PDB file of C-alpha atoms and ligand atoms in Angstrom:
ATOM      1  CA  MET E 280     -54.163  41.760 -14.975  1.00  0.00           C
ATOM      2  CA  LYS E 281     -51.218  44.006 -14.171  1.00  0.00           C
ATOM      3  CA  MET E 282     -50.767  42.295 -10.798  1.00  0.00           C
ATOM      4  CA  ASP E 283     -50.533  38.893 -12.425  1.00  0.00           C
ATOM      5  CA  TRP E 284     -47.688  39.967 -14.649  1.00  0.00           C
ATOM      6  CA  GLN E 285     -45.822  41.387 -11.686  1.00  0.00           C
ATOM      7  CA  ARG E 286     -46.305  38.174  -9.770  1.00  0.00           C
ATOM      8  CA  LEU E 287     -45.144  36.153 -12.693  1.00  0.00           C
ATOM      9  CA  ALA E 288     -42.066  38.341 -13.106  1.00  0.00           C
ATOM     10  CA  LEU E 289     -41.265  38.020  -9.406  1.00  0.00           C
ATOM     11  CA  ALA E 290     -41.751  34.285  -9.463  1.00  0.00           C
ATOM     12  CA  LEU E 291     -39.503  34.037 -12.490  1.00  0.00           C
ATOM     13  CA  LEU E 292     -36.820  36.174 -10.844  1.00  0.00           C
ATOM     14  CA  GLY E 293     -37.005  34.076  -7.684  1.00  0.00           C
ATOM     15  CA  TRP E 294     -36.654  30.884  -9.700  1.00  0.00           C
ATOM     16  CA  LEU E 295     -33.619  32.285 -11.520  1.00  0.00           C
ATOM     17  CA  LEU E 296     -31.931  33.283  -8.248  1.00  0.00           C
ATOM     18  CA  VAL E 297     -32.616  29.947  -6.581  1.00  0.00           C
ATOM     19  CA  ASP E 298     -31.381  28.089  -9.636  1.00  0.00           C
ATOM     20  CA  GLN E 299     -28.155  30.082  -9.716  1.00  0.00           C
ATOM     21  CA  ALA E 300     -27.504  29.476  -6.048  1.00  0.00           C
ATOM     22  CA  ALA E 301     -28.093  25.766  -6.490  1.00  0.00           C
ATOM     23  CA  SER E 302     -25.671  25.452  -9.380  1.00  0.00           C
ATOM     24  CA  ALA E 303     -22.764  27.325  -7.779  1.00  0.00           C
ATOM     25  CA  ALA E 304     -20.196  24.659  -6.919  1.00  0.00           C
ATOM     26  CA  PRO E 305     -18.113  24.998  -3.746  1.00  0.00           C
ATOM     27  CA  ASN E 306     -14.836  26.961  -3.884  1.00  0.00           C
ATOM     28  CA  VAL E 307     -12.141  24.337  -3.616  1.00  0.00           C
ATOM     29  CA  VAL E 308      -8.412  24.938  -3.049  1.00  0.00           C
ATOM     30  CA  VAL E 309      -5.925  22.101  -3.624  1.00  0.00           C
ATOM     31  CA  SER E 310      -2.249  21.988  -2.659  1.00  0.00           C
ATOM     32  CA  VAL E 311      -0.411  19.950  -5.325  1.00  0.00           C
ATOM     33  CA  LYS E 312      -1.020  19.311  -9.025  1.00  0.00           C
ATOM     34  CA  PRO E 313      -1.771  15.550  -9.141  1.00  0.00           C
ATOM     35  CA  ILE E 314      -4.363  15.907  -6.364  1.00  0.00           C
ATOM     36  CA  HIS E 315      -5.735  18.994  -8.111  1.00  0.00           C
ATOM     37  CA  SER E 316      -6.181  16.856 -11.220  1.00  0.00           C
ATOM     38  CA  LEU E 317      -8.223  14.260  -9.296  1.00  0.00           C
ATOM     39  CA  VAL E 318     -10.374  16.975  -7.698  1.00  0.00           C
ATOM     40  CA  ALA E 319     -10.909  18.603 -11.109  1.00  0.00           C
ATOM     41  CA  ALA E 320     -12.103  15.259 -12.472  1.00  0.00           C
ATOM     42  CA  VAL E 321     -14.622  14.839  -9.635  1.00  0.00           C
ATOM     43  CA  MET E 322     -15.935  18.414 -10.054  1.00  0.00           C
ATOM     44  CA  GLY E 323     -16.138  18.111 -13.836  1.00  0.00           C
ATOM     45  CA  ASP E 324     -18.168  20.893 -15.438  1.00  0.00           C
ATOM     46  CA  LEU E 325     -19.473  22.133 -12.085  1.00  0.00           C
ATOM     47  CA  GLY E 326     -16.370  24.197 -11.328  1.00  0.00           C
ATOM     48  CA  ALA E 327     -12.586  24.354 -11.308  1.00  0.00           C
ATOM     49  CA  PRO E 328     -10.480  23.977  -8.152  1.00  0.00           C
ATOM     50  CA  VAL E 329      -7.679  26.459  -7.365  1.00  0.00           C
ATOM     51  CA  LEU E 330      -4.112  25.060  -7.386  1.00  0.00           C
ATOM     52  CA  LEU E 331      -1.517  26.355  -4.898  1.00  0.00           C
ATOM     53  CA  VAL E 332       1.831  24.681  -5.755  1.00  0.00           C
ATOM     54  CA  ASP E 333       2.146  25.407  -9.467  1.00  0.00           C
ATOM     55  CA  ASN E 334       4.878  25.672 -12.099  1.00  0.00           C
ATOM     56  CA  ASN E 335       8.211  24.453 -10.805  1.00  0.00           C
ATOM     57  CA  ALA E 336       7.460  24.973  -7.124  1.00  0.00           C
ATOM     58  CA  SER E 337       7.865  22.134  -4.619  1.00  0.00           C
ATOM     59  CA  PRO E 338       5.510  21.503  -1.690  1.00  0.00           C
ATOM     60  CA  HIS E 339       8.643  20.873   0.409  1.00  0.00           C
ATOM     61  CA  THR E 340       9.841  24.465   0.003  1.00  0.00           C
ATOM     62  CA  PHE E 341       6.718  26.420  -0.973  1.00  0.00           C
ATOM     63  CA  SER E 342       5.647  29.756   0.426  1.00  0.00           C
ATOM     64  CA  LEU E 343       2.200  31.262   0.049  1.00  0.00           C
ATOM     65  CA  ARG E 344       1.552  34.220  -2.273  1.00  0.00           C
ATOM     66  CA  PRO E 345      -1.103  36.907  -1.511  1.00  0.00           C
ATOM     67  CA  SER E 346      -3.409  35.435  -4.168  1.00  0.00           C
ATOM     68  CA  ASP E 347      -3.164  32.042  -2.438  1.00  0.00           C
ATOM     69  CA  ALA E 348      -4.106  33.633   0.882  1.00  0.00           C
ATOM     70  CA  GLU E 349      -7.167  35.140  -0.779  1.00  0.00           C
ATOM     71  CA  ALA E 350      -8.159  31.804  -2.302  1.00  0.00           C
ATOM     72  CA  LEU E 351      -7.894  30.174   1.135  1.00  0.00           C
ATOM     73  CA  GLN E 352     -10.064  32.888   2.662  1.00  0.00           C
ATOM     74  CA  ASN E 353     -12.772  32.250   0.079  1.00  0.00           C
ATOM     75  CA  ALA E 354     -12.504  28.476   0.214  1.00  0.00           C
ATOM     76  CA  ASP E 355     -15.351  26.151   1.149  1.00  0.00           C
ATOM     77  CA  LEU E 356     -13.028  23.167   0.983  1.00  0.00           C
ATOM     78  CA  VAL E 357      -9.233  22.784   1.149  1.00  0.00           C
ATOM     79  CA  VAL E 358      -7.684  19.495   0.030  1.00  0.00           C
ATOM     80  CA  TYR E 359      -4.095  18.679   0.985  1.00  0.00           C
ATOM     81  CA  VAL E 360      -1.986  15.593   1.675  1.00  0.00           C
ATOM     82  CA  GLY E 361      -0.964  16.357   5.254  1.00  0.00           C
ATOM     83  CA  PRO E 362       1.294  18.484   7.459  1.00  0.00           C
ATOM     84  CA  ASP E 363       4.324  16.275   6.698  1.00  0.00           C
ATOM     85  CA  LEU E 364       4.171  17.190   3.006  1.00  0.00           C
ATOM     86  CA  GLU E 365       2.703  20.698   2.966  1.00  0.00           C
ATOM     87  CA  ALA E 366       4.204  22.166   6.120  1.00  0.00           C
ATOM     88  CA  PHE E 367       3.663  25.586   4.517  1.00  0.00           C
ATOM     89  CA  LEU E 368      -0.122  25.138   4.860  1.00  0.00           C
ATOM     90  CA  VAL E 369      -0.376  24.340   8.550  1.00  0.00           C
ATOM     91  CA  ARG E 370      -0.564  27.936   9.819  1.00  0.00           C
ATOM     92  CA  PRO E 371      -2.583  29.386   6.920  1.00  0.00           C
ATOM     93  CA  LEU E 372      -5.183  26.644   7.391  1.00  0.00           C
ATOM     94  CA  ALA E 373      -5.707  27.753  10.977  1.00  0.00           C
ATOM     95  CA  SER E 374      -5.624  31.491  10.296  1.00  0.00           C
ATOM     96  CA  LEU E 375      -7.082  31.930   6.801  1.00  0.00           C
ATOM     97  CA  ALA E 376      -9.272  28.959   6.000  1.00  0.00           C
ATOM     98  CA  GLN E 377     -11.503  29.205   9.062  1.00  0.00           C
ATOM     99  CA  ASN E 378     -14.676  28.895   7.023  1.00  0.00           C
ATOM    100  CA  ALA E 379     -13.513  25.934   5.007  1.00  0.00           C
ATOM    101  CA  ASP E 380     -13.779  22.194   5.482  1.00  0.00           C
ATOM    102  CA  ILE E 381     -10.287  20.705   5.497  1.00  0.00           C
ATOM    103  CA  LEU E 382      -9.682  17.345   3.838  1.00  0.00           C
ATOM    104  CA  GLU E 383      -6.352  15.872   4.979  1.00  0.00           C
ATOM    105  CA  LEU E 384      -5.733  12.982   2.624  1.00  0.00           C
ATOM    106  CA  ASP E 385      -3.224  11.027   4.720  1.00  0.00           C
ATOM    107  CA  ARG E 386      -6.198  10.358   7.023  1.00  0.00           C
ATOM    108  CA  ALA E 387      -8.644   9.420   4.272  1.00  0.00           C
ATOM    109  CA  PRO E 388     -10.398   6.127   5.024  1.00  0.00           C
ATOM    110  CA  GLY E 389      -9.136   3.182   2.983  1.00  0.00           C
ATOM    111  CA  LEU E 390      -5.910   4.855   1.896  1.00  0.00           C
ATOM    112  CA  SER E 391      -2.910   2.558   1.776  1.00  0.00           C
ATOM    113  CA  LEU E 392       0.080   4.247   3.452  1.00  0.00           C
ATOM    114  CA  LEU E 393       3.742   3.253   3.262  1.00  0.00           C
ATOM    115  CA  PRO E 394       6.229   4.080   6.014  1.00  0.00           C
ATOM    116  CA  VAL E 395       9.141   6.336   5.117  1.00  0.00           C
ATOM    117  CA  ASN E 396      11.889   4.134   3.721  1.00  0.00           C
ATOM    118  CA  GLU E 397      13.986   2.701   6.570  1.00  0.00           C
ATOM    119  CA  ARG E 398      17.187   2.944   4.592  1.00  0.00           C
ATOM    120  CA  ILE E 399      16.616   6.661   4.330  1.00  0.00           C
ATOM    121  CA  LEU E 400      15.350   7.074   7.899  1.00  0.00           C
ATOM    122  CA  ALA E 401      18.574   5.592   9.196  1.00  0.00           C
ATOM    123  CA  GLU E 402      20.423   8.224   7.233  1.00  0.00           C
ATOM    124  CA  PHE E 403      18.272  11.263   7.926  1.00  0.00           C
ATOM    125  CA  GLY E 404      15.894  10.320  10.733  1.00  0.00           C
ATOM    126  CA  GLU E 405      17.608  11.702  13.788  1.00  0.00           C
ATOM    127  CA  GLY E 406      17.951  15.296  12.746  1.00  0.00           C
ATOM    128  CA  ASP E 407      14.598  15.441  11.023  1.00  0.00           C
ATOM    129  CA  ASP E 408      11.761  15.600  13.540  1.00  0.00           C
ATOM    130  CA  ASP E 409       9.137  16.190  10.847  1.00  0.00           C
ATOM    131  CA  HIS E 410       9.769  12.872   9.207  1.00  0.00           C
ATOM    132  CA  ASP E 411      10.865  10.715  12.123  1.00  0.00           C
ATOM    133  CA  GLY E 412       8.791   7.549  11.946  1.00  0.00           C
ATOM    134  CA  ALA E 413       6.286   9.171   9.637  1.00  0.00           C
ATOM    135  CA  TYR E 414       4.579   7.854   6.539  1.00  0.00           C
ATOM    136  CA  ASP E 415       5.736   8.503   3.014  1.00  0.00           C
ATOM    137  CA  MET E 416       3.571  11.396   1.882  1.00  0.00           C
ATOM    138  CA  HIS E 417       3.835  10.868  -1.903  1.00  0.00           C
ATOM    139  CA  LEU E 418       0.734   8.725  -1.647  1.00  0.00           C
ATOM    140  CA  TRP E 419      -0.898   9.850  -4.920  1.00  0.00           C
ATOM    141  CA  LEU E 420       1.567   7.837  -7.015  1.00  0.00           C
ATOM    142  CA  ASP E 421      -0.428   4.638  -6.414  1.00  0.00           C
ATOM    143  CA  PRO E 422      -3.468   4.774  -8.733  1.00  0.00           C
ATOM    144  CA  GLU E 423      -5.514   2.781  -6.250  1.00  0.00           C
ATOM    145  CA  ASN E 424      -4.897   5.516  -3.717  1.00  0.00           C
ATOM    146  CA  ALA E 425      -5.909   8.025  -6.402  1.00  0.00           C
ATOM    147  CA  GLY E 426      -9.324   6.347  -6.573  1.00  0.00           C
ATOM    148  CA  THR E 427      -9.601   6.430  -2.776  1.00  0.00           C
ATOM    149  CA  ILE E 428      -8.619  10.121  -2.750  1.00  0.00           C
ATOM    150  CA  ALA E 429     -11.223  10.921  -5.400  1.00  0.00           C
ATOM    151  CA  ALA E 430     -13.895   9.114  -3.373  1.00  0.00           C
ATOM    152  CA  ALA E 431     -12.992  11.111  -0.245  1.00  0.00           C
ATOM    153  CA  VAL E 432     -13.159  14.323  -2.277  1.00  0.00           C
ATOM    154  CA  ALA E 433     -16.555  13.351  -3.718  1.00  0.00           C
ATOM    155  CA  THR E 434     -17.916  12.686  -0.212  1.00  0.00           C
ATOM    156  CA  GLU E 435     -16.829  16.172   0.921  1.00  0.00           C
ATOM    157  CA  LEU E 436     -18.243  17.883  -2.168  1.00  0.00           C
ATOM    158  CA  GLU E 437     -21.553  16.067  -1.790  1.00  0.00           C
ATOM    159  CA  LYS E 438     -21.798  17.270   1.791  1.00  0.00           C
ATOM    160  CA  LEU E 439     -21.209  20.873   0.692  1.00  0.00           C
ATOM    161  CA  ASP E 440     -23.290  20.680  -2.472  1.00  0.00           C
ATOM    162  CA  PRO E 441     -26.041  18.052  -2.032  1.00  0.00           C
ATOM    163  CA  GLU E 442     -27.917  19.287  -5.138  1.00  0.00           C
ATOM    164  CA  ASN E 443     -25.197  17.818  -7.321  1.00  0.00           C
ATOM    165  CA  VAL E 444     -24.648  14.447  -5.663  1.00  0.00           C
ATOM    166  CA  GLN E 445     -25.463  12.582  -8.855  1.00  0.00           C
ATOM    167  CA  VAL E 446     -23.009  14.600 -10.917  1.00  0.00           C
ATOM    168  CA  TYR E 447     -20.169  13.988  -8.448  1.00  0.00           C
ATOM    169  CA  GLU E 448     -20.987  10.278  -8.300  1.00  0.00           C
ATOM    170  CA  ALA E 449     -21.040   9.977 -12.100  1.00  0.00           C
ATOM    171  CA  ASN E 450     -17.724  11.867 -12.411  1.00  0.00           C
ATOM    172  CA  LEU E 451     -16.184   9.652  -9.727  1.00  0.00           C
ATOM    173  CA  ALA E 452     -17.292   6.480 -11.500  1.00  0.00           C
ATOM    174  CA  ASP E 453     -15.844   7.805 -14.792  1.00  0.00           C
ATOM    175  CA  LEU E 454     -12.544   8.630 -13.149  1.00  0.00           C
ATOM    176  CA  ARG E 455     -12.318   5.234 -11.462  1.00  0.00           C
ATOM    177  CA  SER E 456     -12.790   3.386 -14.730  1.00  0.00           C
ATOM    178  CA  ARG E 457     -10.148   5.596 -16.405  1.00  0.00           C
ATOM    179  CA  LEU E 458      -7.762   4.865 -13.526  1.00  0.00           C
ATOM    180  CA  ASN E 459      -8.336   1.127 -13.937  1.00  0.00           C
ATOM    181  CA  GLU E 460      -7.585   1.333 -17.654  1.00  0.00           C
ATOM    182  CA  LEU E 461      -4.493   3.417 -17.011  1.00  0.00           C
ATOM    183  CA  THR E 462      -3.183   0.947 -14.433  1.00  0.00           C
ATOM    184  CA  ALA E 463      -3.666  -2.014 -16.787  1.00  0.00           C
ATOM    185  CA  ASP E 464      -2.016  -0.078 -19.641  1.00  0.00           C
ATOM    186  CA  LEU E 465       1.064   0.845 -17.647  1.00  0.00           C
ATOM    187  CA  LYS E 466       1.464  -2.639 -16.178  1.00  0.00           C
ATOM    188  CA  THR E 467       1.449  -4.029 -19.714  1.00  0.00           C
ATOM    189  CA  GLU E 468       3.909  -1.398 -20.928  1.00  0.00           C
ATOM    190  CA  LEU E 469       6.350  -2.093 -18.099  1.00  0.00           C
ATOM    191  CA  LEU E 470       6.064  -5.867 -18.557  1.00  0.00           C
ATOM    192  CA  GLU E 471       6.654  -5.675 -22.293  1.00  0.00           C
ATOM    193  CA  LYS E 472       9.420  -3.085 -22.311  1.00  0.00           C
ATOM    194  CA  GLY E 473      11.052  -3.781 -18.952  1.00  0.00           C
ATOM    195  CA  SER E 474      12.290  -1.192 -16.459  1.00  0.00           C
ATOM    196  CA  GLY E 475      15.639   0.067 -15.168  1.00  0.00           C
ATOM    197  CA  ARG E 476      16.746   0.608 -11.574  1.00  0.00           C
ATOM    198  CA  PRO E 477      17.236   4.315 -10.968  1.00  0.00           C
ATOM    199  CA  ILE E 478      18.759   6.218  -8.113  1.00  0.00           C
ATOM    200  CA  VAL E 479      15.959   8.732  -7.632  1.00  0.00           C
ATOM    201  CA  TYR E 480      16.551  12.334  -6.685  1.00  0.00           C
ATOM    202  CA  HIS E 481      14.223  12.528  -3.696  1.00  0.00           C
ATOM    203  CA  ASP E 482      12.612   9.547  -2.081  1.00  0.00           C
ATOM    204  CA  ALA E 483       9.187  10.021  -3.664  1.00  0.00           C
ATOM    205  CA  PHE E 484       8.539   6.933  -5.770  1.00  0.00           C
ATOM    206  CA  HIS E 485       7.730   4.073  -3.360  1.00  0.00           C
ATOM    207  CA  TYR E 486       4.009   4.104  -4.090  1.00  0.00           C
ATOM    208  CA  PHE E 487       4.633   3.953  -7.813  1.00  0.00           C
ATOM    209  CA  GLU E 488       7.188   1.171  -7.342  1.00  0.00           C
ATOM    210  CA  ARG E 489       4.789  -0.897  -5.242  1.00  0.00           C
ATOM    211  CA  ALA E 490       1.876  -0.385  -7.616  1.00  0.00           C
ATOM    212  CA  PHE E 491       3.823  -1.299 -10.757  1.00  0.00           C
ATOM    213  CA  GLY E 492       6.493  -3.709  -9.549  1.00  0.00           C
ATOM    214  CA  VAL E 493       9.477  -1.517 -10.469  1.00  0.00           C
ATOM    215  CA  GLN E 494      12.409  -0.709  -8.212  1.00  0.00           C
ATOM    216  CA  SER E 495      14.715   2.165  -7.312  1.00  0.00           C
ATOM    217  CA  VAL E 496      18.028   1.453  -5.609  1.00  0.00           C
ATOM    218  CA  GLY E 497      18.640   4.668  -3.690  1.00  0.00           C
ATOM    219  CA  ALA E 498      17.694   8.303  -3.255  1.00  0.00           C
ATOM    220  CA  VAL E 499      19.919  11.340  -3.220  1.00  0.00           C
ATOM    221  CA  THR E 500      17.716  12.860  -0.499  1.00  0.00           C
ATOM    222  CA  LEU E 501      14.673  11.991   1.624  1.00  0.00           C
ATOM    223  CA  ASN E 502      13.457  15.536   1.758  1.00  0.00           C
ATOM    224  CA  PRO E 503      14.922  18.266  -0.416  1.00  0.00           C
ATOM    225  CA  GLU E 504      14.966  20.610   2.585  1.00  0.00           C
ATOM    226  CA  ILE E 505      17.709  18.470   4.121  1.00  0.00           C
ATOM    227  CA  ALA E 506      21.262  18.544   2.797  1.00  0.00           C
ATOM    228  CA  THR E 507      22.705  15.243   1.639  1.00  0.00           C
ATOM    229  CA  SER E 508      25.626  14.057   3.762  1.00  0.00           C
ATOM    230  CA  ALA E 509      29.028  13.161   2.312  1.00  0.00           C
ATOM    231  CA  ALA E 510      28.681   9.641   3.747  1.00  0.00           C
ATOM    232  CA  HIS E 511      25.381   9.115   1.944  1.00  0.00           C
ATOM    233  CA  LEU E 512      26.841  10.397  -1.314  1.00  0.00           C
ATOM    234  CA  SER E 513      29.764   7.992  -1.180  1.00  0.00           C
ATOM    235  CA  GLU E 514      27.307   5.160  -0.468  1.00  0.00           C
ATOM    236  CA  LEU E 515      25.416   6.099  -3.633  1.00  0.00           C
ATOM    237  CA  THR E 516      28.654   6.397  -5.601  1.00  0.00           C
ATOM    238  CA  ALA E 517      29.519   2.846  -4.537  1.00  0.00           C
ATOM    239  CA  ILE E 518      26.147   1.612  -5.831  1.00  0.00           C
ATOM    240  CA  VAL E 519      26.715   3.368  -9.143  1.00  0.00           C
ATOM    241  CA  LYS E 520      30.263   2.052  -9.507  1.00  0.00           C
ATOM    242  CA  ALA E 521      29.173  -1.521  -8.790  1.00  0.00           C
ATOM    243  CA  ASN E 522      26.692  -1.233 -11.699  1.00  0.00           C
ATOM    244  CA  GLY E 523      23.859  -1.343  -9.189  1.00  0.00           C
ATOM    245  CA  ALA E 524      22.012   1.548 -10.831  1.00  0.00           C
ATOM    246  CA  ASP E 525      20.946   2.033 -14.448  1.00  0.00           C
ATOM    247  CA  CYS E 526      20.321   5.785 -14.350  1.00  0.00           C
ATOM    248  CA  VAL E 527      19.797   8.727 -12.015  1.00  0.00           C
ATOM    249  CA  PHE E 528      16.438  10.515 -11.879  1.00  0.00           C
ATOM    250  CA  VAL E 529      16.441  14.310 -11.831  1.00  0.00           C
ATOM    251  CA  GLU E 530      13.512  16.569 -10.941  1.00  0.00           C
ATOM    252  CA  PRO E 531      12.888  19.998 -12.453  1.00  0.00           C
ATOM    253  CA  GLN E 532      12.202  21.494  -8.994  1.00  0.00           C
ATOM    254  CA  PHE E 533      15.728  20.854  -7.789  1.00  0.00           C
ATOM    255  CA  GLU E 534      19.364  21.491  -8.697  1.00  0.00           C
ATOM    256  CA  PRO E 535      20.608  18.591 -10.830  1.00  0.00           C
ATOM    257  CA  ARG E 536      24.235  18.977  -9.716  1.00  0.00           C
ATOM    258  CA  LEU E 537      24.451  15.982  -7.337  1.00  0.00           C
ATOM    259  CA  ALA E 538      22.521  13.720  -9.693  1.00  0.00           C
ATOM    260  CA  GLU E 539      24.787  14.707 -12.583  1.00  0.00           C
ATOM    261  CA  LEU E 540      27.879  14.024 -10.504  1.00  0.00           C
ATOM    262  CA  LEU E 541      26.633  10.549  -9.629  1.00  0.00           C
ATOM    263  CA  ALA E 542      25.695   9.768 -13.213  1.00  0.00           C
ATOM    264  CA  ALA E 543      29.116  10.888 -14.427  1.00  0.00           C
ATOM    265  CA  GLU E 544      30.800   8.567 -11.891  1.00  0.00           C
ATOM    266  CA  GLY E 545      29.211   5.510 -13.447  1.00  0.00           C
ATOM    267  CA  GLY E 546      28.835   6.651 -17.045  1.00  0.00           C
ATOM    268  CA  ILE E 547      25.048   6.408 -16.768  1.00  0.00           C
ATOM    269  CA  ALA E 548      22.439   8.943 -17.839  1.00  0.00           C
ATOM    270  CA  THR E 549      20.207  11.304 -15.935  1.00  0.00           C
ATOM    271  CA  ILE E 550      16.507  11.022 -16.757  1.00  0.00           C
ATOM    272  CA  GLU E 551      13.802  13.454 -15.744  1.00  0.00           C
ATOM    273  CA  ALA E 552      11.133  11.945 -13.475  1.00  0.00           C
ATOM    274  CA  ASP E 553       8.927  14.420 -11.665  1.00  0.00           C
ATOM    275  CA  PRO E 554       6.575  13.035  -8.978  1.00  0.00           C
ATOM    276  CA  LEU E 555       4.367  16.118  -9.365  1.00  0.00           C
ATOM    277  CA  GLY E 556       4.137  16.098 -13.165  1.00  0.00           C
ATOM    278  CA  SER E 557       4.800  19.854 -13.140  1.00  0.00           C
ATOM    279  CA  GLN E 558       5.286  20.093 -16.896  1.00  0.00           C
ATOM    280  CA  PHE E 559       1.756  18.913 -17.677  1.00  0.00           C
ATOM    281  CA  PRO E 560      -1.077  21.455 -17.740  1.00  0.00           C
ATOM    282  CA  ALA E 561      -3.276  21.462 -14.636  1.00  0.00           C
ATOM    283  CA  GLY E 562      -6.633  19.764 -15.073  1.00  0.00           C
ATOM    284  CA  THR E 563      -8.399  16.437 -15.327  1.00  0.00           C
ATOM    285  CA  GLY E 564      -5.827  14.825 -17.659  1.00  0.00           C
ATOM    286  CA  GLN E 565      -2.763  15.794 -15.649  1.00  0.00           C
ATOM    287  CA  TYR E 566      -2.771  12.773 -13.333  1.00  0.00           C
ATOM    288  CA  GLU E 567      -2.775  10.319 -16.216  1.00  0.00           C
ATOM    289  CA  GLN E 568       0.036  12.206 -17.996  1.00  0.00           C
ATOM    290  CA  LEU E 569       2.064  12.145 -14.797  1.00  0.00           C
ATOM    291  CA  LEU E 570       1.783   8.367 -14.309  1.00  0.00           C
ATOM    292  CA  ARG E 571       2.538   7.704 -17.978  1.00  0.00           C
ATOM    293  CA  SER E 572       5.638   9.896 -17.778  1.00  0.00           C
ATOM    294  CA  LEU E 573       6.900   7.954 -14.741  1.00  0.00           C
ATOM    295  CA  ALA E 574       6.377   4.595 -16.445  1.00  0.00           C
ATOM    296  CA  ASP E 575       8.259   5.969 -19.464  1.00  0.00           C
ATOM    297  CA  ALA E 576      11.079   7.142 -17.191  1.00  0.00           C
ATOM    298  CA  PHE E 577      11.491   3.669 -15.659  1.00  0.00           C
ATOM    299  CA  VAL E 578      11.484   2.157 -19.167  1.00  0.00           C
ATOM    300  CA  ALA E 579      14.000   4.695 -20.485  1.00  0.00           C
ATOM    301  CA  CYS E 580      16.234   4.118 -17.462  1.00  0.00           C
ATOM    302  CA  GLN E 581      17.264   0.615 -18.553  1.00  0.00           C
ATOM    303  CA  HIS E 582      18.433   1.782 -21.978  1.00  0.00           C
ATOM    304  CA  ALA E 583      20.097   4.970 -20.784  1.00  0.00           C
ATOM    305  CA  GLU E 584      23.797   5.436 -21.261  1.00  0.00           C
TER     306      GLU E 584
HETATM  307 ZN1   ZN S 792       8.384  15.065  -2.216  1.00  0.00          ZN
END
């Protein structure tokens, strides 16, 4: 009789341990906030991914903190856009994240990539080996790409955590239908309210422009690591003076001085438009808030004075 109880207790303990192991989701580390939001949506209640570039940091100028290094060491999966965006991750991925699967999104199957704007390449291309002939890395700003990214993330998670395939698939389907609704909503909003033509701060908005049929007329800089030349500035000033721009976008990650100067030249306003959506709390809703804020910025641009 005593033996039976012991066996039962052991069996119960074994079942508890196995069940716990099965329900532990992979440790996932994600570089930037909008991608983090998509990963969080795919993981749902199974776990929360770690975000590297938080607050007002920019992936163009980021440096790793000790806590980030630790997260990379413990990671089962690291999701980032690619070495052209997160140059800061290239070495840590090789040295710290040796046990992790690496998902580089600019290589995700089915993703629609845009080349770096030629206008800007002509200006900056020669001295900038990192971006010479490369693709525009702000690829999350097209909601169709967001769906493709989420699918690539789900495939990786399912490989690492096959017990939860159905959960990941259900979360992915949910996210895709929310993305479709969001896209339809924003298209309607922009059609009804119209949109202005901004000079953007850094050349990050092409995917959004293509997806929603809006247009920017210049960028203060291709990559915030590179100083803007005097020639480029006077080109932008000419656009502003000829009433070719309705507003100038500023980003919280960067000094607004040049944007403010340009806006003052033409008596137009500066409007905040952040391609990372830094001001919105990290999590599943962040991506939607980001896209809505950009649509609002393009709408506000036409009325700005
Ligand atoms: Zn950028």
